PDB file of C-alpha atoms in Angstrom:
ATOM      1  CA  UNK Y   1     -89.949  37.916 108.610  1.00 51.00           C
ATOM      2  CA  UNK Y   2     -88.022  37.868 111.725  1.00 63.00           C
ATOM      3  CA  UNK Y   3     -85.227  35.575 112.422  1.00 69.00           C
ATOM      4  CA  UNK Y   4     -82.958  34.869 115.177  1.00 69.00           C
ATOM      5  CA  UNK Y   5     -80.776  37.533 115.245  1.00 69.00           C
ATOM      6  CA  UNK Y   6     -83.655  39.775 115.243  1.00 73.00           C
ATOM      7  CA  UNK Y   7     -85.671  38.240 118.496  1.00 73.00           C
ATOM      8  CA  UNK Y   8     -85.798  39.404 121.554  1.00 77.00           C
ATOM      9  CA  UNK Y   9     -83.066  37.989 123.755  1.00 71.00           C
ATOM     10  CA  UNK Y  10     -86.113  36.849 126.454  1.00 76.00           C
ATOM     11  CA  UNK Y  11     -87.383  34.808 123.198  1.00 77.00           C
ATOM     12  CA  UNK Y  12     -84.027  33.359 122.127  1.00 75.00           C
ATOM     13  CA  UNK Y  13     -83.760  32.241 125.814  1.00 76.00           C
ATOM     14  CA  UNK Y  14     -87.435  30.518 125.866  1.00 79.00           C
ATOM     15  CA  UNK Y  15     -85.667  28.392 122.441  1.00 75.00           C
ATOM     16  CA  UNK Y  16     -82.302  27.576 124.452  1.00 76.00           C
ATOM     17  CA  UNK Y  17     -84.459  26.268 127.081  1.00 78.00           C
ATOM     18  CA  UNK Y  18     -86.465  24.350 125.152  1.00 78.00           C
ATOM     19  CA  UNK Y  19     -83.568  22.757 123.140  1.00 75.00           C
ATOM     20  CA  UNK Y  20     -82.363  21.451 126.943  1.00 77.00           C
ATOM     21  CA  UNK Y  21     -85.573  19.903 127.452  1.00 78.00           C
ATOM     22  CA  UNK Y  22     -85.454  16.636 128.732  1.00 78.00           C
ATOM     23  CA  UNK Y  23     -81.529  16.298 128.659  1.00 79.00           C
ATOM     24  CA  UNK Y  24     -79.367  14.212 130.687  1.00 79.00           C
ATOM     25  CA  UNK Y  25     -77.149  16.418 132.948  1.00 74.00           C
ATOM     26  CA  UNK Y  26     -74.164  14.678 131.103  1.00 71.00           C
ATOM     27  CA  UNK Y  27     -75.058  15.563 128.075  1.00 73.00           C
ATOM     28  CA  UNK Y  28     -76.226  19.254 128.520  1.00 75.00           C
ATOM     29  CA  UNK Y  29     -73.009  21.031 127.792  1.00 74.00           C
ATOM     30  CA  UNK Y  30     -72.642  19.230 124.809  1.00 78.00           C
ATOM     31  CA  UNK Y  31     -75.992  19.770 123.443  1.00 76.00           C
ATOM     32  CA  UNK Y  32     -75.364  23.520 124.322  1.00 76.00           C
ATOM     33  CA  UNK Y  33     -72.142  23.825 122.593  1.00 77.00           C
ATOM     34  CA  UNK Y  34     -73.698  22.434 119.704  1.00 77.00           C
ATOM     35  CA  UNK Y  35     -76.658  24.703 119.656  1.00 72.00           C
ATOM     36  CA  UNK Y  36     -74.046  27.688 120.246  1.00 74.00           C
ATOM     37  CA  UNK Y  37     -72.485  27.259 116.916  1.00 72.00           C
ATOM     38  CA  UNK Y  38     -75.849  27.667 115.003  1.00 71.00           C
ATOM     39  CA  UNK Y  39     -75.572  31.206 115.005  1.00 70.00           C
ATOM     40  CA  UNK Y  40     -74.274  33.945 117.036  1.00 71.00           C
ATOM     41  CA  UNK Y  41     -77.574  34.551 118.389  1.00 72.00           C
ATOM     42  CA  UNK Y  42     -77.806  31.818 120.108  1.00 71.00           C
ATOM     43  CA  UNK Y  43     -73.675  31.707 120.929  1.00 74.00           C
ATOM     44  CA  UNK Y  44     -74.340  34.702 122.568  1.00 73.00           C
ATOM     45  CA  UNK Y  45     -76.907  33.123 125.205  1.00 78.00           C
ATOM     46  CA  UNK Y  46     -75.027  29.287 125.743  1.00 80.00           C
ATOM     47  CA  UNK Y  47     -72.442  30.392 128.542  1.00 81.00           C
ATOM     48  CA  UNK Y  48     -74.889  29.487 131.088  1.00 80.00           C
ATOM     49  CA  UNK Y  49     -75.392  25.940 130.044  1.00 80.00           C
ATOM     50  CA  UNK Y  50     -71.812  25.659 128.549  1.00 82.00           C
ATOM     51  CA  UNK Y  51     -69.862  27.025 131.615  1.00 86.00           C
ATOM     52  CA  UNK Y  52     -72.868  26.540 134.458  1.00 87.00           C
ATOM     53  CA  UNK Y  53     -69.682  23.966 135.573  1.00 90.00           C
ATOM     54  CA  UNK Y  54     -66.133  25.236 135.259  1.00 92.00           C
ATOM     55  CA  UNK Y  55     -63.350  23.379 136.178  1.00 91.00           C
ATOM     56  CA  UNK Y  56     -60.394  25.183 136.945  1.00 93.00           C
ATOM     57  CA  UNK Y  57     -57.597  22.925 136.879  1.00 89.00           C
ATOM     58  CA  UNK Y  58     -54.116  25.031 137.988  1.00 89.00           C
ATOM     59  CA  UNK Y  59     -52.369  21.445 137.871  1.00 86.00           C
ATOM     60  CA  UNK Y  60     -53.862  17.976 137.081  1.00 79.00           C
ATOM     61  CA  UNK Y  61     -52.985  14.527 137.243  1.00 72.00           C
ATOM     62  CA  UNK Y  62     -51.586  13.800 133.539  1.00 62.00           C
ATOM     63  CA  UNK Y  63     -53.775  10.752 133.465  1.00 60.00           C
ATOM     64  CA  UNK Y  64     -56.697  12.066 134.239  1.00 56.00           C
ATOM     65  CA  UNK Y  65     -57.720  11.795 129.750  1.00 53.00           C
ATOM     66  CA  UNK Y  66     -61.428  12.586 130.298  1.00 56.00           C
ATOM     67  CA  UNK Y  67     -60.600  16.145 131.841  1.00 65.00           C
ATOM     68  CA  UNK Y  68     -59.674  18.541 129.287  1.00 71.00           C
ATOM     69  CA  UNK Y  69     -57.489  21.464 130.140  1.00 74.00           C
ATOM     70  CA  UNK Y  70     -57.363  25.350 128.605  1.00 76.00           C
ATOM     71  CA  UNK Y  71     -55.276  25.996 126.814  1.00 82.00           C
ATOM     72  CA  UNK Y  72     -55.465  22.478 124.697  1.00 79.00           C
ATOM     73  CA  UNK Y  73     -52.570  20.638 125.004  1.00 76.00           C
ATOM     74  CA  UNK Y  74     -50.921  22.781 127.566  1.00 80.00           C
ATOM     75  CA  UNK Y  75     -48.788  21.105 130.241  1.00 78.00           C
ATOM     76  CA  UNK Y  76     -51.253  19.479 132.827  1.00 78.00           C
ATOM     77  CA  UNK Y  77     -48.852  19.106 135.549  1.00 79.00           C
ATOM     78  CA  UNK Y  78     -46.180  21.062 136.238  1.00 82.00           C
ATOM     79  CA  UNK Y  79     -46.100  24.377 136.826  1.00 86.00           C
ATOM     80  CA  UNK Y  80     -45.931  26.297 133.662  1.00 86.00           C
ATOM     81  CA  UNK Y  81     -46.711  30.045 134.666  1.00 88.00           C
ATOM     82  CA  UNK Y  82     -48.602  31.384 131.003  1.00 90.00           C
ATOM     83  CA  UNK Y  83     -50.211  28.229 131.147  1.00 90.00           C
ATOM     84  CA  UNK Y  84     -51.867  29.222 134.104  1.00 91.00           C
ATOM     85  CA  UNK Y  85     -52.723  32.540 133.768  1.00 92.00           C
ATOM     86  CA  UNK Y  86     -54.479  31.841 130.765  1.00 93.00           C
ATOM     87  CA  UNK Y  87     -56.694  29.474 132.595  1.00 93.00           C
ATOM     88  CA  UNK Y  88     -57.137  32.446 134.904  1.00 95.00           C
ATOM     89  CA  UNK Y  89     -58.164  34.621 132.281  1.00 95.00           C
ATOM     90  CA  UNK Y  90     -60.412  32.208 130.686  1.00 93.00           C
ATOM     91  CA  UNK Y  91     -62.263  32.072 134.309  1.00 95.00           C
ATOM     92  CA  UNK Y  92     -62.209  35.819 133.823  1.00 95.00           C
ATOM     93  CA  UNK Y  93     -63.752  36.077 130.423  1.00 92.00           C
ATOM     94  CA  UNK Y  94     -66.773  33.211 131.738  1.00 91.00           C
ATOM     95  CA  UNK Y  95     -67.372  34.730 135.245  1.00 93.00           C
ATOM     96  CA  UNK Y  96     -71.119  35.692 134.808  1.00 91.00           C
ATOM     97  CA  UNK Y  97     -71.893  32.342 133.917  1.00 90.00           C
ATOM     98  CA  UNK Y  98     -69.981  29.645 135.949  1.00 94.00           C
ATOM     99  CA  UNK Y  99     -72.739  28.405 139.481  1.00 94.00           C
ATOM    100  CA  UNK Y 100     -70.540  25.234 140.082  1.00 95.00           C
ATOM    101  CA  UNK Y 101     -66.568  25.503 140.425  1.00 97.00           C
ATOM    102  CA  UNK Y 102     -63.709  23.260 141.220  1.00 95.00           C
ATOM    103  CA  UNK Y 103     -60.305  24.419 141.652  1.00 94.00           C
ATOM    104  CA  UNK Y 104     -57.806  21.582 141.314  1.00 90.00           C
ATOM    105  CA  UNK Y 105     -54.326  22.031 142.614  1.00 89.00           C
ATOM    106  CA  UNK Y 106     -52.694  18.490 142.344  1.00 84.00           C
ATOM    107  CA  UNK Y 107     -49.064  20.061 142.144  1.00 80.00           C
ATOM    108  CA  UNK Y 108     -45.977  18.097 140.049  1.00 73.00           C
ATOM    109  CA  UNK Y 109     -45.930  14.808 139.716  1.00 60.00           C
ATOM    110  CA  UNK Y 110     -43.000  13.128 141.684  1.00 52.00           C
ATOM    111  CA  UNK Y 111     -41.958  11.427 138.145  1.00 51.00           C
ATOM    112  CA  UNK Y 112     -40.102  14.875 137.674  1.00 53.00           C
ATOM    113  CA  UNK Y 113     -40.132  16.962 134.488  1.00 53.00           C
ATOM    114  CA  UNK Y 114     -36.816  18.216 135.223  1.00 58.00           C
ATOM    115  CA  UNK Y 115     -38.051  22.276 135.910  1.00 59.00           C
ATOM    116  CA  UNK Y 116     -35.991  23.495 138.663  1.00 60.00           C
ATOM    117  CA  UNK Y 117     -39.142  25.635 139.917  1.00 65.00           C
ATOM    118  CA  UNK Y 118     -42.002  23.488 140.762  1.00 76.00           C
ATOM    119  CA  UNK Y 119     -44.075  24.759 143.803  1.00 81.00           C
ATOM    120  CA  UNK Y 120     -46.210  22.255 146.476  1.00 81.00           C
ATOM    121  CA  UNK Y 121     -49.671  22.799 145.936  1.00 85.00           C
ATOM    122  CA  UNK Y 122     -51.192  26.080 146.178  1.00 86.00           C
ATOM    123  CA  UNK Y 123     -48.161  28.233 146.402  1.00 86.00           C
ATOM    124  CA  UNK Y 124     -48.427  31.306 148.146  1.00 84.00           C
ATOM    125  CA  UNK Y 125     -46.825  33.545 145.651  1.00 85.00           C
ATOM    126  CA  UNK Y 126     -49.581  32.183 143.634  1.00 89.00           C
ATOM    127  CA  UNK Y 127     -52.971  33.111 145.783  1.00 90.00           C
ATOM    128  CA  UNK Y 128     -53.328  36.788 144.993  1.00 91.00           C
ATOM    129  CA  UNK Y 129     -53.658  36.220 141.390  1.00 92.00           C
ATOM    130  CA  UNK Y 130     -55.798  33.378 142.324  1.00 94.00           C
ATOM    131  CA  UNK Y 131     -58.061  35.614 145.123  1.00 94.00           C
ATOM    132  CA  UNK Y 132     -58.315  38.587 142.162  1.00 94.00           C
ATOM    133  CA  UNK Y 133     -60.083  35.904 139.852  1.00 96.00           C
ATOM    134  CA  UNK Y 134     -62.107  34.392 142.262  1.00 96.00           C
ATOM    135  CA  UNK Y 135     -63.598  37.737 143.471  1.00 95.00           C
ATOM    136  CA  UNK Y 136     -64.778  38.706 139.921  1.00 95.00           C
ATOM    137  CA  UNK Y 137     -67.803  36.028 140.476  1.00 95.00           C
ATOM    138  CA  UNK Y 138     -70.645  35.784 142.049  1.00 92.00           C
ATOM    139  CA  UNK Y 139     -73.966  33.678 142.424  1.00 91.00           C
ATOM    140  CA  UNK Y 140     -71.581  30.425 143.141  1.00 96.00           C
ATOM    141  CA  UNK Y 141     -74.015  27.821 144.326  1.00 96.00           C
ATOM    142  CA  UNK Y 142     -71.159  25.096 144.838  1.00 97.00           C
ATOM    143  CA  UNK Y 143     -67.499  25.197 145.209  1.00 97.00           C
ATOM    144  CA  UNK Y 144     -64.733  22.251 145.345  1.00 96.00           C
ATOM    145  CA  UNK Y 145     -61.411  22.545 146.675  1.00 93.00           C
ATOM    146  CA  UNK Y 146     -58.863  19.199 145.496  1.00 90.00           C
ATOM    147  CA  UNK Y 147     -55.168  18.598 146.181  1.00 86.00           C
ATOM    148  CA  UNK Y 148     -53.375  15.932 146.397  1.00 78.00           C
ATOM    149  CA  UNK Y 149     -53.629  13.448 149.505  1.00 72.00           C
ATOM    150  CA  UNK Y 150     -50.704  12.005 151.083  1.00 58.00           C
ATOM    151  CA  UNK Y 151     -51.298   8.287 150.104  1.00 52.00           C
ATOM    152  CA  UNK Y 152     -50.741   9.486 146.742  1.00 49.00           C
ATOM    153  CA  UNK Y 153     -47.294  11.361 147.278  1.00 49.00           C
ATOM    154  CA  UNK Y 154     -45.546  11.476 150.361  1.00 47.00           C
ATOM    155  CA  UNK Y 155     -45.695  15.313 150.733  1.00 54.00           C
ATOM    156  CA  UNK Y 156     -47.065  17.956 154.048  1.00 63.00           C
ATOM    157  CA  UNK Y 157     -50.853  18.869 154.789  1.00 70.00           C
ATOM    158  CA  UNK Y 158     -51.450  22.138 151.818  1.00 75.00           C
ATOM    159  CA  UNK Y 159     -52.290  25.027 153.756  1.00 74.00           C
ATOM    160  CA  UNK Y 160     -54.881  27.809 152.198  1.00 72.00           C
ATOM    161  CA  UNK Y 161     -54.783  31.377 153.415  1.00 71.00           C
ATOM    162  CA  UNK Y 162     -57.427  33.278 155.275  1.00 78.00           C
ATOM    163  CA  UNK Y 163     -57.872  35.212 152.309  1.00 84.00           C
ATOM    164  CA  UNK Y 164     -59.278  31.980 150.161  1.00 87.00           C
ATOM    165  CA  UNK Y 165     -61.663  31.265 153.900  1.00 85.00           C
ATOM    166  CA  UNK Y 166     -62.893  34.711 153.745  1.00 87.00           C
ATOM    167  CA  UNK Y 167     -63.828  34.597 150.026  1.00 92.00           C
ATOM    168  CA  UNK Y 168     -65.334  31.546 150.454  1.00 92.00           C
ATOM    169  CA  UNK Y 169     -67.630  32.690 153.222  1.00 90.00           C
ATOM    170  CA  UNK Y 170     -68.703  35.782 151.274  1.00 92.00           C
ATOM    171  CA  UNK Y 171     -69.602  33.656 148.276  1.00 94.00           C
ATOM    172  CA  UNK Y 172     -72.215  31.658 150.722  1.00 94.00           C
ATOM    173  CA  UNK Y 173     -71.965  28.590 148.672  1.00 96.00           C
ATOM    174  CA  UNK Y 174     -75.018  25.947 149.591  1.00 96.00           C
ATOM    175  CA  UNK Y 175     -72.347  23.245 149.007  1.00 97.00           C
ATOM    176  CA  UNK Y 176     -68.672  22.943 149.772  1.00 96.00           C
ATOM    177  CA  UNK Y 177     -66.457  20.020 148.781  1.00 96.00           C
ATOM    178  CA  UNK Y 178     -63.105  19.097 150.359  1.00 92.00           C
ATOM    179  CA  UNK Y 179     -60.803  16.631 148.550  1.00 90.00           C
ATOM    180  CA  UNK Y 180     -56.803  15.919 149.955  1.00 84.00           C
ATOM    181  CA  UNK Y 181     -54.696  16.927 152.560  1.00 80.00           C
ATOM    182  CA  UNK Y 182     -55.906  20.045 152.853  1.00 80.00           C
ATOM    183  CA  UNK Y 183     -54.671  22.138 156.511  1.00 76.00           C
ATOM    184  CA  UNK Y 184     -57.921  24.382 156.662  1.00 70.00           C
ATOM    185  CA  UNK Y 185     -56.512  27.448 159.126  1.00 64.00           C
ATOM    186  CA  UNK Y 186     -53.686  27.748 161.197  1.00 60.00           C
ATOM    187  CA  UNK Y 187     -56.626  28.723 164.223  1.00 62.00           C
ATOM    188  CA  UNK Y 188     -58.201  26.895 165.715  1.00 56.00           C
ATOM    189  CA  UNK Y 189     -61.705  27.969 164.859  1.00 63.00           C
ATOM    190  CA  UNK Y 190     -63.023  28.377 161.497  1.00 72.00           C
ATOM    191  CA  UNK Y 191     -65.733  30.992 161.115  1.00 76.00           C
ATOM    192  CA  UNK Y 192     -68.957  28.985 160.069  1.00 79.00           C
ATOM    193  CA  UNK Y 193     -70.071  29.745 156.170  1.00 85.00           C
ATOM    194  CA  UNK Y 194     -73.778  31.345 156.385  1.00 87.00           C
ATOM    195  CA  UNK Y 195     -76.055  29.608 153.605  1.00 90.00           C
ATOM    196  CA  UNK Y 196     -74.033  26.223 153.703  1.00 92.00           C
ATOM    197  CA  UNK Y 197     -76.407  23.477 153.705  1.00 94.00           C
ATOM    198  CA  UNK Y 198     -74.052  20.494 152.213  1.00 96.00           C
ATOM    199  CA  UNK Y 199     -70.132  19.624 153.265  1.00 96.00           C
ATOM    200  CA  UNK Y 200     -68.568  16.963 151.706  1.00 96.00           C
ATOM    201  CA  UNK Y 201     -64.425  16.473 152.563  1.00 94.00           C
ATOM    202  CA  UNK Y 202     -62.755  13.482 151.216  1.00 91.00           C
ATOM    203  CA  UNK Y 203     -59.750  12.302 152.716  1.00 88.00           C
ATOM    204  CA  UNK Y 204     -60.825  13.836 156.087  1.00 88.00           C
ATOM    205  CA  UNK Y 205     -58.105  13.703 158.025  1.00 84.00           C
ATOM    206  CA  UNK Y 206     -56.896  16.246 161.364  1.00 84.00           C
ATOM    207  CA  UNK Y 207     -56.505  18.785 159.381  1.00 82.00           C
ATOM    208  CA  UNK Y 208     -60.287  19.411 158.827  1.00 86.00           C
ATOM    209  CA  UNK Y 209     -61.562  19.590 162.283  1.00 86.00           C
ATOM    210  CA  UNK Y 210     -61.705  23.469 162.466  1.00 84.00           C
ATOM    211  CA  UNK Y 211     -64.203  23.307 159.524  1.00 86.00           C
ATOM    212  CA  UNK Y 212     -66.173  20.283 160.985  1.00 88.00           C
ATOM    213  CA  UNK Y 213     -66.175  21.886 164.209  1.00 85.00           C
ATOM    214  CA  UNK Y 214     -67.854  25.138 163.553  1.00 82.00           C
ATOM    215  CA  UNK Y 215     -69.879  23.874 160.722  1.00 84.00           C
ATOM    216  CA  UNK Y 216     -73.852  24.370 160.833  1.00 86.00           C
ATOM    217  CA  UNK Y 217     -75.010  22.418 157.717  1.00 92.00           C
ATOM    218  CA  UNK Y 218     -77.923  19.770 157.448  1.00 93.00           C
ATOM    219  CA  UNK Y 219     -75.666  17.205 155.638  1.00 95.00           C
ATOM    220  CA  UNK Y 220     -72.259  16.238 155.908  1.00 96.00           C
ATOM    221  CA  UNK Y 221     -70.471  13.428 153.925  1.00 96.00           C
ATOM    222  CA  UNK Y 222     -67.210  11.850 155.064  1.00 94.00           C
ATOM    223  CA  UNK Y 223     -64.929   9.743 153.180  1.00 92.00           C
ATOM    224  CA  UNK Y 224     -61.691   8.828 155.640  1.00 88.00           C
ATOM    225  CA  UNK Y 225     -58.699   6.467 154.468  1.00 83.00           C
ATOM    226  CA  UNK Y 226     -56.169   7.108 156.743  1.00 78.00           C
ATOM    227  CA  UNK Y 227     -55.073   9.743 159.968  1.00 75.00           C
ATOM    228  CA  UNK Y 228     -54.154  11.452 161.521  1.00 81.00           C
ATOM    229  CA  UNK Y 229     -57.537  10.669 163.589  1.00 84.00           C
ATOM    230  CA  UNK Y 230     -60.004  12.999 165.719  1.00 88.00           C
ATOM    231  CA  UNK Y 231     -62.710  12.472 167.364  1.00 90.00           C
ATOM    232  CA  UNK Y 232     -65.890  13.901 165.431  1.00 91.00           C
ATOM    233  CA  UNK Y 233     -68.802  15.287 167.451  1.00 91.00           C
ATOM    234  CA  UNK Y 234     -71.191  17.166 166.117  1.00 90.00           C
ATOM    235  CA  UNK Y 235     -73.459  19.165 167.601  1.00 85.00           C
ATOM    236  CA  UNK Y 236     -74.927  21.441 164.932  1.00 77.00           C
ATOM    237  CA  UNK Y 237     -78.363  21.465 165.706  1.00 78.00           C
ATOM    238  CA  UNK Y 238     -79.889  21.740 162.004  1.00 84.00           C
ATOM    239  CA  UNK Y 239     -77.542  18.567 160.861  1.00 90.00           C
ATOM    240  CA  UNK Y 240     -79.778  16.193 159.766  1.00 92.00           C
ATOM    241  CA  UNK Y 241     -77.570  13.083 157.695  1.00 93.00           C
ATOM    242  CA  UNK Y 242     -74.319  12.177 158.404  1.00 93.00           C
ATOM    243  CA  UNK Y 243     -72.845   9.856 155.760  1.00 92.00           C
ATOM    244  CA  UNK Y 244     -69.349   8.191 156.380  1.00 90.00           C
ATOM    245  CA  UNK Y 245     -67.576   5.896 153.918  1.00 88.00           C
ATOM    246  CA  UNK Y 246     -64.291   4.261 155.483  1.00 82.00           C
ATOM    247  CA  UNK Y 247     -61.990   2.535 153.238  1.00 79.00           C
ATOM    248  CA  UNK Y 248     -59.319   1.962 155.967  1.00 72.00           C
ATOM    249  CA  UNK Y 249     -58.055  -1.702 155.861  1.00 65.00           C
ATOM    250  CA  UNK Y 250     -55.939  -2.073 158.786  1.00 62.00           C
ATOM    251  CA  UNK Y 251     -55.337   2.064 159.395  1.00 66.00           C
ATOM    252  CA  UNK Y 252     -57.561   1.830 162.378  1.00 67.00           C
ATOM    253  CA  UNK Y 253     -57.476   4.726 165.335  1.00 69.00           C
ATOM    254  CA  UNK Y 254     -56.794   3.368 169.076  1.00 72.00           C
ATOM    255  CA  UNK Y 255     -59.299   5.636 170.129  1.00 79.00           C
ATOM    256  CA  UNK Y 256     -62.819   5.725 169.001  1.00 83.00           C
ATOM    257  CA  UNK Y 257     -63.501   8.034 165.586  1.00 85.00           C
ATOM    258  CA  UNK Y 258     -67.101   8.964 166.006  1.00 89.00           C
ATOM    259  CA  UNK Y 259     -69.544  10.304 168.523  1.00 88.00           C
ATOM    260  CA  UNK Y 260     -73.076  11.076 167.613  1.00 87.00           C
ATOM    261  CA  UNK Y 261     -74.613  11.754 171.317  1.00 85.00           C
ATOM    262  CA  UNK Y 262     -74.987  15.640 170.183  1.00 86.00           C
ATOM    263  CA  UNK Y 263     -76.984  14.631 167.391  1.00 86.00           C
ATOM    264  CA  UNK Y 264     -79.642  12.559 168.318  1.00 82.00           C
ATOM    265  CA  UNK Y 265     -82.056  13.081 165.174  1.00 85.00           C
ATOM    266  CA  UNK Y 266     -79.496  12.821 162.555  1.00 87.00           C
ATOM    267  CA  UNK Y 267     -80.107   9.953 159.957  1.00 89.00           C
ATOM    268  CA  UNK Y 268     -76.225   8.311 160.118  1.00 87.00           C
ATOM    269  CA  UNK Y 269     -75.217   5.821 157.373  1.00 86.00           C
ATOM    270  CA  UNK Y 270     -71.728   4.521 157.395  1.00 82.00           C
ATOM    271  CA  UNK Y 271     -70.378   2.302 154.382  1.00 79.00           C
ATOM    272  CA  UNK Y 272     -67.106   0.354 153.617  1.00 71.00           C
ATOM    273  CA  UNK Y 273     -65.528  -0.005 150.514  1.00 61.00           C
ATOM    274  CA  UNK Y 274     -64.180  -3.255 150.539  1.00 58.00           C
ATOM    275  CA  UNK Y 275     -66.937  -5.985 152.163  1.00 58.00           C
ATOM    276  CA  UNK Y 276     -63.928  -8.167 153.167  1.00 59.00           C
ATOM    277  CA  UNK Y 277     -62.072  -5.508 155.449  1.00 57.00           C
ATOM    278  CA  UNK Y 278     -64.967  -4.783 157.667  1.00 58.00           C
ATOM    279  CA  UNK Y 279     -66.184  -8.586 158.345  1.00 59.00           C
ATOM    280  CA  UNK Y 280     -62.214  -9.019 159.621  1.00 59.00           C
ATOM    281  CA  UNK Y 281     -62.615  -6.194 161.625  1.00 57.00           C
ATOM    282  CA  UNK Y 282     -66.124  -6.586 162.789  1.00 61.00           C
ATOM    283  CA  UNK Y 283     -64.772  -5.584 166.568  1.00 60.00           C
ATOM    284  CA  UNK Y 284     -63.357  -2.734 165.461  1.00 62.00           C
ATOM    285  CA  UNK Y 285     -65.679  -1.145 163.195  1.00 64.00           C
ATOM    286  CA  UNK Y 286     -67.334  -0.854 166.212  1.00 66.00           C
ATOM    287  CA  UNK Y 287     -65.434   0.324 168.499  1.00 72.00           C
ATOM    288  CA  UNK Y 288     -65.381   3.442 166.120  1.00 77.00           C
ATOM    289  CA  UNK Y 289     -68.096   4.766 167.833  1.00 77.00           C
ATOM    290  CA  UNK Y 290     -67.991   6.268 171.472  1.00 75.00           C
ATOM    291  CA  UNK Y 291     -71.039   4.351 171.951  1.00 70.00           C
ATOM    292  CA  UNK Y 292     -70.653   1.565 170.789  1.00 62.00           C
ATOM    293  CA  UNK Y 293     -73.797   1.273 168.524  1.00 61.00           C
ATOM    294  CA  UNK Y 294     -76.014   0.415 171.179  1.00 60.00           C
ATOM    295  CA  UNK Y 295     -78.133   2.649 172.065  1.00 60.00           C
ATOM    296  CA  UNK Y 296     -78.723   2.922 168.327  1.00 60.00           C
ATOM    297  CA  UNK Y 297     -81.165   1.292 166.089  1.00 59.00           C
ATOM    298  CA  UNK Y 298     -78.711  -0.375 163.508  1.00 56.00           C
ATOM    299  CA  UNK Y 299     -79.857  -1.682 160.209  1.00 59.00           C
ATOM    300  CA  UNK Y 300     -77.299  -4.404 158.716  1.00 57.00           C
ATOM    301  CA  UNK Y 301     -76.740  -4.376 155.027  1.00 59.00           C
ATOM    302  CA  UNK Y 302     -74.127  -7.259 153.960  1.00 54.00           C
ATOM    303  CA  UNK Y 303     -73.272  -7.865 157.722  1.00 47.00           C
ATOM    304  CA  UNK Y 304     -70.808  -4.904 157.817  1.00 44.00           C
ATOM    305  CA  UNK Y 305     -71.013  -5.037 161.525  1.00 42.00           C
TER     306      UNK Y 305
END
């Protein structure tokens, strides 16, 4: 009688499936870890349901509990070289699997640890060893970029190579998130990223308008909380929503923030965070827009404007 080590590995793939059946999301790479420790048959076909989402944390905030880090235990945020390379390796030895990646480079807390080497975010010295990982996989539907932002430490915009542009590009994610104070190029065009159909950048500041300007993408999702300011115009013809969130307060530009004239059929939501801040600023919320909001149809929710 057969059993499971003795099925075909199509078969032992139809039960994995079926054991995911009906799952929450949340709960999937749990389940799958679980199921992965019945037997090594079926350990040998989890990794796509265990590491479908890899986080690759190079340096985390310390109180950030719910993330666990590889190695267990090891220092989350300072700059602690084996540390590091393990993680590497462990995105090595998981390549074929991983579809959705984040790469988090927070740097070192400014409550210092005392090291006398602790690099900004992103060091340079550190991106070949990064680019040689990163080029092992393939089939990436969704890749996240985070660094710190400067409202959390007073530090410079974090500049990425070419090299991490270019590799990005060749993966042709369909999504691409943006999080911190990231300086995209030192050009001033950024080549557009064929198959992108979703940017999101949190904390958009000036340092993102290469990517926003050369962008052709059918949504794009905006989170600003403080400058520098630019003035965003698209014009990419297959954009379809635009959603901005401002959480501002008082951080507001002199000069209006948004025009949509290039856009015409877009759907465009824009939310606050905080009720209170845009009913004090009612006159500038919308003086935001190069327009002015009307010659647009604008539905209210909670008199924001």
């Amino acid at each position: 009688m057969p059993n499971l080590n003795t099925l075909p590995l199509e078969l032992r793939s139809e039960i994995m499936k079926l054991a995911m059946e009906n799952i929450p999301e949340y709960y999937k790479k749990d389940r799958a870890r679980d199921v992965s420790l019945v037997c090594r048959a079926l350990n040998d076909i989890s990794g796509p349901y265990i590491f479908n989402r890899y986080n690759l944390d190079i340096r985390q905030e310390s109180s950030l509990r719910i993330s666990p880090i590889y190695p267990p235990n090891s220092p989350r945020y300072r700059w602690d070289k084996i540390a590091i390379e393990q993680r590497l390796a462990h995105l090595r030895s998981k390549a074929p699997y991983v579809r959705i990646l984040t790469i988090t480079d927070y740097g070192t807390c400014e409550q210092n640890t005392g090291d006398t080497y602790q690099p900004q975010p992103f060091p340079l010295e550190f991106i070949p060893q990064l680019m040689a990982t990163l080029r092992m996989l393939s089939g990436l539907k969704s890749i996240h970029l985070a660094t710190v932002s400067r409202r959390e430490l007073s530090r410079s915009m974090v500049s990425l190579l070419t090299d991490v542009w270019d590799w990005i590009r060749q993966a042709r994610p369909q999504d691409l998130q943006i999080s911190g104070d990231f300086k995209i190029t030192d050009d001033d065009v950024t080549p557009p990223i064929d198959g992108l159909t979703t940017l999101k950048v949190k904390w958009c500041s000036l340092g993102h308008k290469p990517l926003l300007d050369t962008s052709s993408v059918a949504n794009i999702t905006l989170e600003y909380f403080s400058g520098p300011f630019f003035l965003f115009k698209p014009v990419a013809s297959k954009l379809e929503s635009i959603t901005i969130t401002l959480n501002l307060g008082g951080r507001y530009s002199s000069e209006p923030l948004f025009d949509f004239s290039g856009v015409p059929r877009a759907r465009i939501k824009v939310d606050g965070h905080i009720l209170s801040k845009w009913q004090g600023h009612s006159l500038q919320n919308k003086r935001l827009f190069v327009e002015g909001l009307s010659g647009y149809y604008v539905r209210q929710f909670n008199t924001l404007f």
